[in-house]
Each structure stands twice: as C-alpha cells, then as structure tokens.
XYZ file of C-alpha atoms in Angstrom:
584
model
C -126.491 145.403 48.693
C -125.251 142.497 46.885
C -122.685 140.431 48.552
C -119.863 141.568 46.467
C -120.793 145.288 47.644
C -119.497 144.730 51.059
C -115.840 145.261 52.172
C -114.367 143.631 55.472
C -112.438 145.375 58.184
C -111.473 143.685 61.422
C -109.340 143.487 64.513
C -108.767 139.797 64.432
C -111.285 139.139 66.929
C -114.038 140.071 65.167
C -115.071 142.047 61.768
C -117.728 144.198 60.240
C -119.042 144.285 56.646
C -119.030 148.049 55.367
C -121.432 148.255 52.227
C -120.722 150.282 49.112
C -122.943 153.216 50.381
C -121.247 153.732 53.671
C -123.390 151.392 55.786
C -122.173 149.027 58.355
C -124.587 146.179 58.023
C -122.838 143.242 60.077
C -120.923 143.450 63.189
C -120.615 140.938 66.113
C -119.061 141.908 69.324
C -116.865 141.143 71.127
C -116.230 137.823 69.091
C -116.574 136.772 65.484
C -119.523 134.438 66.786
C -121.063 136.587 69.328
C -124.547 137.990 68.512
C -124.619 140.715 66.043
C -125.341 144.142 67.051
C -126.093 145.278 63.287
C -127.706 142.654 61.590
C -129.086 144.698 58.903
C -127.287 142.017 56.348
C -129.728 139.260 57.319
C -132.979 141.376 57.883
C -133.762 144.840 57.643
C -132.083 148.348 58.989
C -134.437 147.904 61.925
C -132.107 145.078 62.994
C -129.245 147.223 63.231
C -126.841 149.400 61.026
C -124.823 152.295 60.837
C -125.026 154.437 57.767
C -122.517 157.109 57.096
C -122.206 158.999 53.818
C -122.985 162.022 51.630
C -126.936 163.209 52.175
C -129.006 161.496 49.774
C -127.372 157.808 50.151
C -125.514 156.805 47.182
C -122.807 153.943 46.478
C -119.089 155.502 46.881
C -117.673 156.337 43.663
C -114.634 154.283 44.402
C -113.208 152.465 47.275
C -109.879 150.843 47.967
C -107.770 149.496 50.987
C -105.195 151.620 52.069
C -102.174 149.792 50.591
C -101.627 146.492 51.853
C -103.868 147.048 55.048
C -107.379 146.373 56.300
C -107.940 150.016 56.062
C -110.635 150.889 54.125
C -111.255 154.190 52.013
C -114.394 155.164 50.329
C -114.781 158.186 48.387
C -117.700 159.939 47.134
C -117.757 162.781 44.101
C -120.788 164.973 44.426
C -121.708 167.812 42.538
C -120.394 170.120 45.597
C -117.187 168.354 46.562
C -115.423 165.091 47.112
C -115.383 163.404 50.736
C -113.512 160.223 51.930
C -114.580 158.023 54.886
C -111.908 155.779 56.430
C -113.014 153.076 58.202
C -110.855 150.508 60.191
C -110.929 148.603 63.649
C -107.686 148.949 65.330
C -105.974 145.568 66.363
C -107.294 145.378 69.929
C -105.877 146.211 73.073
C -108.896 145.651 75.542
C -112.362 147.077 73.864
C -113.023 146.647 70.261
C -113.479 149.937 68.431
C -114.689 150.910 65.254
C -113.306 154.102 63.768
C -114.892 155.993 60.980
C -113.089 159.202 59.909
C -114.889 161.556 57.451
C -112.038 163.655 55.524
C -113.165 166.594 53.170
C -111.142 166.228 50.131
C -112.263 168.990 48.023
C -114.987 171.443 47.946
C -117.922 171.035 50.706
C -120.045 167.906 51.308
C -123.616 167.667 53.346
C -123.140 164.448 55.143
C -125.569 162.141 57.157
C -125.462 159.658 59.627
C -127.992 156.763 60.833
C -127.228 154.700 63.910
C -129.521 151.895 65.051
C -128.142 149.597 67.616
C -129.808 146.046 68.068
C -128.195 143.425 70.489
C -128.840 139.789 69.932
C -128.964 139.816 65.904
C -131.546 142.623 65.601
C -133.769 141.474 68.347
C -132.916 143.417 71.553
C -133.857 147.168 71.317
C -131.305 148.691 73.745
C -131.669 151.291 76.157
C -129.979 154.735 75.048
C -128.726 157.506 77.043
C -126.230 160.789 76.694
C -123.651 161.213 79.047
C -120.898 164.229 78.386
C -121.966 164.463 74.788
C -121.615 161.008 74.020
C -124.377 158.006 73.514
C -124.586 154.882 75.094
C -126.606 151.975 74.287
C -127.319 149.008 76.854
C -128.873 145.715 76.425
C -128.286 143.036 78.841
C -124.466 142.063 78.947
C -123.824 144.509 75.861
C -122.947 148.023 75.868
C -121.739 150.330 73.260
C -120.514 154.048 73.037
C -120.518 156.265 70.306
C -117.975 159.149 70.556
C -119.430 161.367 67.932
C -117.937 165.021 66.682
C -121.323 166.065 66.039
C -124.745 165.732 67.973
C -126.872 163.009 67.220
C -130.858 163.200 67.614
C -132.873 160.580 68.637
C -136.301 159.225 67.103
C -137.757 156.276 65.749
C -135.426 154.071 67.807
C -132.390 155.478 65.901
C -130.213 158.119 66.268
C -129.221 160.743 63.167
C -127.184 163.724 62.072
C -126.419 166.046 59.436
C -123.056 168.132 59.136
C -121.141 169.501 56.334
C -117.577 168.844 55.803
C -115.229 170.830 54.209
C -111.618 170.640 52.181
C -109.192 169.715 54.389
C -111.282 168.910 57.688
C -111.335 165.786 59.226
C -114.365 164.508 61.582
C -113.808 161.247 63.595
C -116.766 158.676 64.946
C -115.521 155.966 67.522
C -117.813 152.896 68.236
C -116.859 150.962 71.239
C -118.061 148.021 72.806
C -117.735 146.712 76.691
C -119.490 144.581 79.006
C -122.289 146.655 80.412
C -121.417 145.883 83.998
C -117.989 147.555 83.389
C -117.211 151.530 83.371
C -117.065 153.486 80.148
C -113.826 152.653 78.470
C -111.337 155.204 78.108
C -111.549 157.090 74.571
C -109.169 156.035 71.939
C -106.684 158.439 70.174
C -108.055 157.761 66.650
C -105.000 159.175 64.736
C -102.682 157.133 66.969
C -104.896 154.075 66.279
C -104.757 154.998 62.591
C -101.003 155.073 62.613
C -100.635 151.784 64.574
C -103.074 149.800 62.499
C -101.414 150.652 59.486
C -97.898 150.014 60.894
C -99.048 146.632 61.891
C -100.559 145.517 58.420
C -97.243 146.954 56.757
C -95.030 145.253 59.153
C -97.005 141.613 58.748
C -97.194 142.041 55.200
C -93.449 142.439 54.738
C -92.961 138.845 55.635
C -94.617 137.380 52.640
C -92.495 135.236 50.410
C -94.651 135.225 47.592
C -93.116 137.426 44.639
C -94.974 136.018 41.451
C -97.077 137.651 39.106
C -99.883 137.726 41.002
C -98.783 139.461 44.218
C -101.763 141.865 44.564
C -104.470 139.022 44.616
C -102.263 136.847 46.972
C -101.497 139.465 49.495
C -105.108 140.609 49.530
C -106.276 137.120 50.227
C -103.438 136.538 52.959
C -104.610 139.539 54.830
C -108.058 138.082 54.548
C -106.898 134.975 56.007
C -105.252 136.964 58.986
C -108.262 138.881 59.294
C -110.131 135.697 60.029
C -107.829 134.365 62.659
C -108.962 134.951 66.518
C -105.826 136.577 67.930
C -106.159 135.604 71.636
C -106.176 131.621 70.686
C -104.952 131.303 67.246
C -107.948 129.676 65.752
C -109.138 130.495 62.233
C -112.828 131.271 61.387
C -114.193 129.835 58.055
C -115.874 133.375 57.434
C -116.754 136.467 58.926
C -120.695 135.586 58.324
C -123.681 133.378 59.104
C -126.529 132.630 56.679
C -125.563 134.002 53.629
C -127.380 131.794 51.084
C -125.659 129.389 48.573
C -128.779 129.474 46.777
C -130.632 132.837 46.893
C -134.059 132.670 48.572
C -133.168 128.946 49.504
C -132.676 127.030 52.832
C -128.921 126.365 52.178
C -127.708 128.812 54.882
C -125.162 127.893 57.550
C -123.002 129.431 60.164
C -119.404 129.761 59.230
C -118.113 131.587 62.121
C -116.314 128.771 63.716
C -112.990 127.069 63.438
C -113.465 123.943 60.954
C -110.022 121.936 60.984
C -110.074 121.441 57.486
C -110.437 125.214 56.625
C -107.886 126.132 59.191
C -105.336 123.557 58.071
C -105.766 124.567 54.319
C -105.560 128.549 55.461
C -102.188 127.207 57.445
C -100.898 125.944 54.476
C -101.369 128.963 52.443
C -99.713 131.029 55.216
C -96.801 128.932 55.721
C -96.196 128.556 52.076
C -95.772 132.289 51.825
C -93.635 132.786 54.584
C -95.920 133.131 57.947
C -94.650 130.675 60.506
C -95.780 132.271 63.741
C -99.589 131.660 62.623
C -98.526 127.697 62.658
C -97.392 127.678 66.097
C -100.392 129.623 67.462
C -102.815 127.173 65.614
C -100.760 124.131 66.724
C -101.235 125.460 70.192
C -105.270 126.034 69.835
C -105.236 122.582 68.225
C -103.857 120.843 71.108
C -106.079 122.647 73.584
C -109.363 121.984 71.465
C -108.774 118.356 70.441
C -107.355 117.352 74.047
C -109.039 114.284 75.128
C -110.298 110.996 73.548
C -109.220 111.084 70.006
C -112.608 109.489 69.541
C -114.165 112.666 70.392
C -112.490 114.736 67.829
C -114.876 117.296 66.121
C -114.524 118.747 62.644
C -115.107 122.310 63.994
C -114.898 124.085 67.394
C -115.493 127.801 68.418
C -112.665 130.176 68.770
C -111.892 129.429 72.135
C -112.365 125.615 71.425
C -115.826 125.462 72.520
C -117.349 122.113 71.433
C -120.990 122.955 71.900
C -122.408 124.695 68.666
C -125.924 124.003 68.938
C -127.753 125.295 65.411
C -130.764 127.674 66.395
C -133.210 129.410 64.047
C -133.604 132.992 64.376
C -137.218 133.603 63.347
C -137.125 137.081 63.635
C -134.797 137.771 60.615
C -136.059 137.798 57.366
C -132.797 136.327 55.785
C -130.648 137.847 53.043
C -132.864 138.425 50.112
C -135.643 136.351 51.918
C -133.107 133.429 52.281
C -134.549 131.561 55.320
C -134.004 130.019 57.639
C -131.135 132.330 59.541
C -129.199 129.844 61.555
C -126.675 130.355 64.283
C -124.566 127.159 65.552
C -123.953 124.247 63.174
C -125.186 120.979 63.836
C -122.525 119.590 61.385
C -120.107 119.618 64.497
C -121.744 116.593 65.465
C -120.703 114.959 61.988
C -118.063 112.407 60.998
C -115.759 113.521 58.626
C -112.865 111.166 57.897
C -111.138 113.626 55.756
C -109.948 116.214 58.605
C -107.592 113.613 59.955
C -105.656 113.733 56.883
C -105.738 117.569 56.710
C -104.451 117.946 60.336
C -101.784 115.526 59.739
C -100.745 117.197 56.496
C -100.829 120.500 57.852
C -98.667 119.796 60.995
C -96.080 117.875 58.861
C -95.944 120.694 56.696
C -95.414 122.941 59.243
C -92.754 121.248 60.845
C -91.156 120.585 57.270
C -91.027 124.365 56.897
C -89.277 124.978 60.159
C -91.950 124.855 63.196
C -90.310 123.603 66.123
C -90.857 120.042 67.467
C -93.511 119.710 70.155
C -93.779 116.231 71.832
C -97.264 116.779 73.150
C -98.415 117.367 69.582
C -96.932 114.049 68.395
C -98.762 112.204 71.116
C -101.820 113.571 69.916
C -100.834 112.763 66.380
C -100.345 109.136 67.331
C -103.871 109.115 69.009
C -105.443 110.316 65.811
C -103.700 107.740 63.890
C -105.015 104.839 65.953
C -108.514 106.385 65.298
C -108.094 106.402 61.687
C -106.545 102.909 61.846
C -110.146 101.701 63.732
C -112.593 104.096 61.235
C -111.126 104.632 58.164
C -113.317 101.873 56.335
C -116.753 103.400 57.710
C -118.913 105.745 55.806
C -118.962 109.356 56.913
C -120.588 112.750 55.725
C -117.668 113.638 53.690
C -115.761 116.942 53.026
C -119.126 118.715 51.990
C -121.038 118.025 55.217
C -123.855 116.128 53.413
C -126.966 115.757 55.605
C -128.162 113.043 53.344
C -127.202 109.065 54.395
C -123.444 108.777 55.121
C -121.357 107.294 52.013
C -118.092 105.755 51.600
C -116.723 109.222 49.989
C -113.657 108.752 47.929
C -111.987 112.212 49.036
C -112.376 110.841 52.550
C -110.375 107.598 51.996
C -107.849 109.311 50.122
C -107.261 111.687 53.278
C -107.161 108.780 55.843
C -104.449 107.679 53.135
C -102.690 111.001 53.708
C -103.049 110.773 57.138
C -101.078 107.570 57.452
C -98.451 108.872 54.594
C -97.643 111.814 56.577
C -97.247 109.854 59.793
C -94.721 107.589 57.576
C -92.823 110.692 56.438
C -92.882 111.961 60.055
C -90.892 108.898 61.101
C -88.757 109.110 58.076
C -87.595 112.607 57.940
C -88.228 113.953 61.607
C -86.793 110.825 63.762
C -90.347 110.271 65.498
C -91.023 106.822 66.772
C -94.115 104.966 65.795
C -95.176 101.713 64.278
C -94.219 102.682 60.881
C -94.280 99.375 59.280
C -97.988 99.075 60.224
C -98.679 102.589 58.951
C -96.877 101.892 55.543
C -99.131 98.510 55.248
C -102.508 100.018 56.233
C -101.394 103.318 54.034
C -101.230 100.418 50.993
C -104.328 98.718 51.930
C -106.349 101.744 51.592
C -104.698 102.800 48.422
C -105.565 99.743 46.861
C -109.328 99.701 47.964
C -109.707 102.898 46.827
C -108.321 102.401 43.301
C -110.914 99.193 43.553
C -113.892 100.383 44.833
C -113.925 104.278 44.053
C -112.792 103.893 40.436
C -115.013 103.298 37.510
C -112.711 101.701 35.011
C -115.307 101.616 32.065
C -115.414 105.710 32.224
C -111.675 106.032 33.205
C -112.655 108.170 36.432
C -112.686 108.247 40.227
C -116.384 108.747 41.500
C -117.605 110.457 44.285
C -118.140 107.528 46.655
C -117.877 103.586 46.463
C -120.502 102.203 43.951
C -121.484 105.801 42.730
C -121.550 107.106 39.344
C -121.391 110.494 40.222
C -118.224 112.720 40.201
C -117.080 115.097 42.873
C -114.705 118.036 42.536
C -112.830 117.117 45.834
C -111.352 114.151 43.191
C -109.092 116.919 41.853
C -107.328 116.735 45.423
C -105.955 113.297 44.277
C -102.890 114.701 42.584
C -102.378 117.764 44.721
C -102.153 115.403 48.011
C -99.702 113.020 46.141
C -102.148 110.269 46.357
C -101.459 109.275 42.407
C -99.042 111.278 39.973
C -100.653 113.845 38.079
C -99.839 111.946 34.912
C -101.392 108.690 35.922
C -104.106 107.778 33.334
C -106.847 107.162 35.922
C -105.969 111.095 37.096
C -106.247 112.408 33.491
C -109.493 110.680 32.952
C -110.886 112.104 36.365
C -109.764 115.806 35.388
C -111.276 115.120 31.865
C -114.512 113.703 33.233
C -114.865 116.722 35.817
C -114.085 119.053 32.732
C -116.953 117.448 30.777
C -119.537 116.741 33.145
C -118.948 119.196 36.496
C -118.565 122.437 34.759
C -121.166 125.221 34.281
C -120.273 128.383 32.418
C -116.691 127.447 32.916
C -116.706 127.101 36.453
C -116.218 123.886 38.507
C -119.643 122.451 40.498
C -118.816 120.413 43.750
C -121.147 117.545 42.508
C -124.187 116.987 40.566
C -127.333 118.422 42.265
C -130.588 116.566 40.719
C -133.833 115.428 41.946
C -132.675 111.461 41.634
C -129.325 112.438 43.443
C -129.950 112.820 47.132
C -126.424 112.965 48.262
C -126.548 116.011 50.279
C -130.189 115.867 51.408
C -131.260 119.331 50.699
C -133.720 120.916 48.558
C -132.561 123.597 45.724
C -129.395 124.447 43.889
C -126.305 126.357 44.141
C -123.327 128.435 42.504
C -120.168 126.918 41.669
C -117.841 126.672 44.626
C -115.096 128.828 43.996
C -112.360 126.400 45.795
C -113.143 123.770 43.053
C -112.290 125.840 40.142
C -108.977 126.796 42.212
C -108.261 123.079 42.360
C -108.681 122.679 38.531
C -106.272 125.641 38.008
C -103.634 124.037 40.226
C -103.972 120.740 38.182
C -103.983 122.178 34.927
C -100.748 123.843 36.158
C -99.120 120.568 37.491
C -100.161 118.875 34.191
C -98.421 121.539 32.094
C -101.368 123.142 30.888
C -100.439 126.574 32.059
C -102.229 128.617 29.347
C -105.473 126.977 30.195
C -104.709 127.171 33.868
C -103.900 130.923 33.670
C -107.036 131.856 31.637
C -109.412 129.852 33.939
C -107.148 131.752 37.137
C -107.686 135.186 35.644
C -111.338 134.591 34.899
C -111.632 133.881 38.710
C -109.715 136.781 39.700
C -112.279 138.687 37.857
C -115.005 137.237 40.083
C -113.569 139.121 43.233
C -115.305 142.666 44.221
C -113.636 145.872 43.731
C -111.694 145.173 47.078
C -110.353 141.852 46.089
C -112.752 139.728 48.339
C -114.470 136.469 47.525
C -117.499 134.638 48.843
C -117.881 131.041 49.033
C -119.752 130.508 45.687
C -120.442 132.184 42.054
C -123.782 131.589 40.852
C -123.628 131.993 37.189
C -127.499 131.976 37.003
C -127.365 135.464 38.376
C -123.649 136.559 37.559
C -123.532 137.057 41.647
C -121.355 135.846 44.389
C -122.997 133.732 47.166
C -122.746 132.191 50.429
C -120.616 133.611 53.260
C -118.316 136.259 53.114
C -115.417 136.656 52.871
C -114.737 132.883 52.666
C -111.155 131.525 53.598
C -111.940 128.393 51.462
C -112.153 130.466 48.311
C -108.857 132.928 49.163
C -107.097 129.653 50.318
C -106.834 127.873 46.929
C -106.411 131.268 45.243
C -102.766 131.456 46.994
C -101.836 127.834 46.074
C -103.038 128.346 42.263
C -100.829 131.461 42.373
C -98.086 129.620 43.512
C -98.810 126.590 41.051
C -98.597 129.082 38.089
C -95.681 130.980 39.159
C-alpha cells in the first residue's frame, strides 16, 4: 500500500492506519508512542496486521468517513453483492478498543479475515489461547482480546476465518487491549459505542466557526488534529507514525509520535482560530507541567505525558517502509537547541489569551523565565526549525522567532495588564530586528537568506510577514517571496531548502519531497499580498494531493507523484486551515 492508501481511526490516545484493502497495518497500544502490535507498515504482514475484506483481497471500491467523524466506511462491490466494513475506535473509557463491523449491503459476499498480533513492533510472537469462544494474545506486559462473531482457526502463527455476509446482516469484531496482569475487560456494546462515537464527533465539530468555501477540507483537517491530541494530558503529537520515509528507500526516517512544542503551538493556533478554546486550556496545562523547572532545560519536544527522555533506537528486525531503513523509535532531536520554539510558545499563549482563555499567573511566571533565557541566548547558533543534523548556524527564522517571543511579551503587558521589564524587552526586540535585517538579508539579491552569511534560501522565511516581523508589502519581503518562488519550487511546490552535495546544512544524504507546509505558507503570503487568484490555484492544487479521505502526509514527492513522510501529519493540516482562512 502507498502511504496515501491509508486512513486514520483513533480514540485521542492512540491511532490505527487502515489500508484501502481492509488491513490494519499500524496500531500502537495503549498510547501513540507505545510499541506497535501491528507493524506491517514498516515490515511485512509477519510483523503484525489485521486484514478484513472480501475473499480474494482487493482494494475497496470506495471509502469515506461517516460525515464529520473519524468513523471509516469502506465498501466493496463484488460479482455477488456489496459489503461495507465500518472501522472506528470509541473515545476511551478505560481500555482501547478497535471495532470492525461487517454490513451486508446487497446480495451476499464471502468475507475473510487474518489476524497476526505481534507485540514490540513485530518482534514478539504472543502466546494465544481461546476462552469462551474468544481469542486472547499475551506477550510480556501486553494482552489483547478478539471478540469475533465467527470461529477463527490458527496456523502459521496467525488466525483466519472465512464467512458469508448477506444483505441486512451485521457482524462485529472487537479488538481490546489491556495490561496482561489484569483480568479480561468487560466486552463493550459495539452499537452503543458506535452511536456515542458519532455523537461525540458531531458535538465537537458543531463548535467550528469556519464557514468559508473550503469547509470540508478545513473540518477534516481539524478532526485529524483533534485525533492527534492525547486526551488524558492535552499533549498533541506531530503524527501517528514513525519512520515513514521523507525519501523512499532513504535514511530520512524519524519518529513523530511525540509532542513538539512548535507543532503543538501551531496546531492550537489552527484550533483556536476555528473556535476550539478548550484544547488551548488543556494544552497550556500540559505545557506548564512539561516545562516545569529551569528554563534552560526546556526541550523542543516531550512525550505525550511530558516525558523528557526520548532515546533514539534502531529496530533492525524491521525492513522499513519500501526498504527505507533504519526504522527509528525515539528522537535524538529532543536534545537540540531550537530557539524558534520560544517564539512559537509565546505567540500561542498570547493568541489563546486574546481569544478568551482565562489568565493564569503561573503561566506568566514561566513565560517570564522563558524570556530571560531568550535574552541570554538569542544570539547563539542553533539547529533551527528543520532540526538539522549538520553544524549549528545562525538561522534567520530562529532569530525572527526570538523577536516574536519578545514582541508577544510586550503585547502581553500592553493588552493584558501583566507586569514585566517591558522597556528592556522593547529595546532587545529592536536590537534583534536590526541584526536580522543587517546580517540575514542579502541586499544584492534583495532577499533574506537561510542563515547569516549564507547564500541559500529557506521556505521558513515565508513566516516573516505572517508573524508580523515586516509588512507583507515591504520590498525586502517582496524580494524574498519572489526569490523563493524562483529558486525553491519544484513542479509548482515549495521545497524547504536546497539539497545539494555542496550544501551540508542538514548533514544527511539523499533528497526529499516538497514539504507541504511550505507551499501552504506561500498560499497564505500570496493571499496577504492580494494575489488571491494565484493563491487559490496553488491551494486547490495542494488540496488535490490529499488522499481520498482528506489526509496529508508530511511531504509530496513529485518524482514519484506520491505522499511521503509520516502520516497523517499535523504540520501539513495546520497550515491548510490557516491558508483557507486567509483565502476566505
């Protein structure tokens, strides 16, 4: 299956990827960042999967989400009839459940299923037993139960069944995880859970304030962002997967199942601007817990519960998606210095407060501490927005976001009555602004550059007018946008930065596709410039890259006409929402 052949289901604590042929090839339980029990996505079916579909195994004729929900409906037309499979994960009460309901639509269809449970990312073959007609698989701390309406036969370390469904019939399979030391959990009523899941999403979407011409795309993106929120803590993961490659067959494979401060703040901006303030309050509470302590210990990312240790490990028993190795879990980038996150955090908290979030004295105390750190470290080189694994540089975008941190602090004092050394902040804000315009701007080419002294461009420079560093009609902004359109676009989409043998900025071999967020940023800037027709054309081209159920990965590779990178990617759906609002 291609990456775009997958759909997402989830319960706001974990998520599964369901392939177009009816196979669940990725599922981590009980959390987004837990070891997978289905890892075929990064290996083979022997690393765990659960297929359910018409005998003969073929792609679904059509599929869709049921209205504005995360309930997936896949339908197959066969010579003997039509069948539908309804997949969903109910918002969790205690134990995570995956429900798969087979519905006979017309005629009769012979169905088959194959279940291979493999704990620890496909490494552990569990012990399986039957109890009262149900299957239990146990391996170390993990236990799952499959409640099936038909008997399954074991063999070759898998369990299979073949059965027939006729028009009007409904058969439900329920897959439940629990800690192996606990007794078997109570079986859920799948029809009740289906109704409650549908009602949950309907009630949540009803708060959406966006009414523009791209409502379908915006709402689907917002649902996806909500699905990537870890409900118990308010943390927001960047994606549901690890190690889906940015370059097919290459080594640019990273674990995105963690909470980047940057991604989370941008996600919140999209949710808040669309009418969802509760998520901002939950995230602020998560943030205050996660970063509690010395400001110099701030990390760019944390676990969903606020964990700080995210050691990067290689899973050498997995072949990787389409041979893209290594497969990584954990992320060493957690140790990097990325100065832009201070600006993103300050901006998000400011926007949340401006939109009506109640004041919080402890939050302001921590913000003051973060600003002290910015004052002392803004002039240092860092790894920057793109988490380069090459030498640290004075990235222009990082400096701009340090300016944003101070600018929003000043606005906090001016607009919300907070106290602080506002004159000192204003003065430093002006110093940073002047230095960026002197050292980060190439007057001969009339463009800002990726870093001080560099001749390279960077798509992150498109954020300069978006965050208010310079007006969108400033000649230096106009020149930068024109240079990016001329030098950083491939097949009509924006690349992050040039990749060439003589440019060691990220310290990695191989190429990559077009990072989708960058093209959405260009749409937003075009709209701000009044180039609405051009912006609309590019935006609709980007919408055309979504898969059949409205999801986007991290990048699009025009070399193969495919989505690449982790999936679905919050950092793609967030700027989609902002671009739609700019066009509206």
